[in-house]
Amino acid sequence: MNITLQLFGRFREFADGPELRLELPGVTTAAEFRAAFDAWARTHWPDAATALLQASAIATETTLLHARSPLPADGRLALLPPVSGG
């Protein structure tokens, strides 16, 4: 599946821009995406990014996805790191 992944927060520090374009064959659910992207991130980003990935939410433009949620047909996802306020 062709994925366009919008990056927010600290994830933008790891990439050259606000989006990544990835080809992830056979990925159809949020859990499969998380596993495939974790493998990609371990190769391309520092270890800190993979720990951050595990605590982050995966969403479409309108919905937070759960592990079994199907990915949208257009392949547009967002990676939302946890935030804290003060």
mmCIF file of C-alpha atoms in Angstrom:
data_model
loop_
_atom_site.group_PDB
_atom_site.id
_atom_site.type_symbol
_atom_site.label_atom_id
_atom_site.label_comp_id
_atom_site.label_asym_id
_atom_site.label_seq_id
_atom_site.Cartn_x
_atom_site.Cartn_y
_atom_site.Cartn_z
ATOM 1 C CA MET A 1 0.000 0.000 0.000
ATOM 2 C CA ASN A 2 1.173 3.522 -0.760
ATOM 3 C CA ILE A 3 1.151 5.537 2.460
ATOM 4 C CA THR A 4 1.417 9.295 2.860
ATOM 5 C CA LEU A 5 2.282 9.800 6.515
ATOM 6 C CA GLN A 6 1.875 13.223 8.087
ATOM 7 C CA LEU A 7 4.345 13.817 10.888
ATOM 8 C CA PHE A 8 3.723 15.938 13.970
ATOM 9 C CA GLY A 9 5.705 17.030 16.999
ATOM 10 C CA ARG A 10 9.086 15.422 17.540
ATOM 11 C CA PHE A 11 8.696 13.169 14.489
ATOM 12 C CA ARG A 12 9.362 16.198 12.278
ATOM 13 C CA GLU A 13 12.882 16.348 13.736
ATOM 14 C CA PHE A 14 13.635 12.937 12.214
ATOM 15 C CA ALA A 15 12.389 13.672 8.689
ATOM 16 C CA ASP A 16 13.270 16.156 5.955
ATOM 17 C CA GLY A 17 9.709 17.444 5.761
ATOM 18 C CA PRO A 18 6.231 17.219 7.291
ATOM 19 C CA GLU A 19 5.320 14.046 5.347
ATOM 20 C CA LEU A 20 6.814 10.713 4.405
ATOM 21 C CA ARG A 21 5.781 8.671 1.391
ATOM 22 C CA LEU A 22 6.181 4.948 1.935
ATOM 23 C CA GLU A 23 5.402 1.781 0.000
ATOM 24 C CA LEU A 24 4.361 -0.902 2.496
ATOM 25 C CA PRO A 25 3.122 -3.988 0.611
ATOM 26 C CA GLY A 26 0.463 -6.099 2.288
ATOM 27 C CA VAL A 27 -0.291 -3.580 5.037
ATOM 28 C CA THR A 28 -4.050 -3.196 5.546
ATOM 29 C CA THR A 29 -4.625 -2.484 9.271
ATOM 30 C CA ALA A 30 -3.271 0.005 11.792
ATOM 31 C CA ALA A 31 -1.434 -2.802 13.643
ATOM 32 C CA GLU A 32 0.236 -3.962 10.435
ATOM 33 C CA PHE A 33 1.180 -0.375 9.638
ATOM 34 C CA ARG A 34 2.675 0.116 13.118
ATOM 35 C CA ALA A 35 4.801 -3.040 12.774
ATOM 36 C CA ALA A 36 5.950 -2.190 9.236
ATOM 37 C CA PHE A 37 6.694 1.418 10.115
ATOM 38 C CA ASP A 38 8.562 0.351 13.267
ATOM 39 C CA ALA A 39 10.824 -1.806 11.081
ATOM 40 C CA TRP A 40 11.314 1.103 8.675
ATOM 41 C CA ALA A 41 12.053 3.535 11.530
ATOM 42 C CA ARG A 42 14.635 1.229 13.125
ATOM 43 C CA THR A 43 16.564 1.361 9.853
ATOM 44 C CA HIS A 44 16.139 5.057 9.046
ATOM 45 C CA TRP A 45 15.699 6.881 12.368
ATOM 46 C CA PRO A 46 17.482 6.859 15.743
ATOM 47 C CA ASP A 47 16.394 4.445 18.467
ATOM 48 C CA ALA A 48 14.566 7.230 20.313
ATOM 49 C CA ALA A 49 12.083 7.471 17.449
ATOM 50 C CA THR A 50 11.040 3.829 17.733
ATOM 51 C CA ALA A 51 10.269 4.224 21.457
ATOM 52 C CA LEU A 52 8.259 7.342 20.633
ATOM 53 C CA LEU A 53 6.418 5.428 17.920
ATOM 54 C CA GLN A 54 5.134 2.858 20.430
ATOM 55 C CA ALA A 55 3.531 5.643 22.513
ATOM 56 C CA SER A 56 2.037 7.464 19.522
ATOM 57 C CA ALA A 57 -1.403 7.344 17.945
ATOM 58 C CA ILE A 58 -2.110 6.574 14.306
ATOM 59 C CA ALA A 59 -4.966 8.496 12.737
ATOM 60 C CA THR A 60 -6.709 9.404 9.521
ATOM 61 C CA GLU A 61 -7.707 12.994 8.896
ATOM 62 C CA THR A 62 -10.792 12.474 11.081
ATOM 63 C CA THR A 63 -10.357 9.326 13.207
ATOM 64 C CA LEU A 64 -7.929 7.746 15.649
ATOM 65 C CA LEU A 65 -7.242 4.193 14.517
ATOM 66 C CA HIS A 66 -7.192 1.134 16.748
ATOM 67 C CA ALA A 67 -5.041 -1.935 16.056
ATOM 68 C CA ARG A 68 -7.690 -3.730 13.972
ATOM 69 C CA SER A 69 -8.860 -0.601 12.147
ATOM 70 C CA PRO A 70 -8.502 -0.832 8.377
ATOM 71 C CA LEU A 71 -6.298 1.759 6.730
ATOM 72 C CA PRO A 72 -8.034 4.316 4.540
ATOM 73 C CA ALA A 73 -8.135 3.584 0.821
ATOM 74 C CA ASP A 74 -6.247 6.808 0.036
ATOM 75 C CA GLY A 75 -3.350 5.747 2.307
ATOM 76 C CA ARG A 76 -3.252 9.095 4.154
ATOM 77 C CA LEU A 77 -2.265 8.664 7.808
ATOM 78 C CA ALA A 78 -0.994 10.862 10.613
ATOM 79 C CA LEU A 79 1.455 9.915 13.319
ATOM 80 C CA LEU A 80 0.564 11.716 16.558
ATOM 81 C CA PRO A 81 3.106 11.659 19.393
ATOM 82 C CA PRO A 82 1.912 11.963 22.990
ATOM 83 C CA VAL A 83 1.785 15.479 24.342
ATOM 84 C CA SER A 84 1.862 16.992 27.777
ATOM 85 C CA GLY A 85 0.669 20.330 28.995
ATOM 86 C CA GLY A 86 1.534 22.469 31.882
#
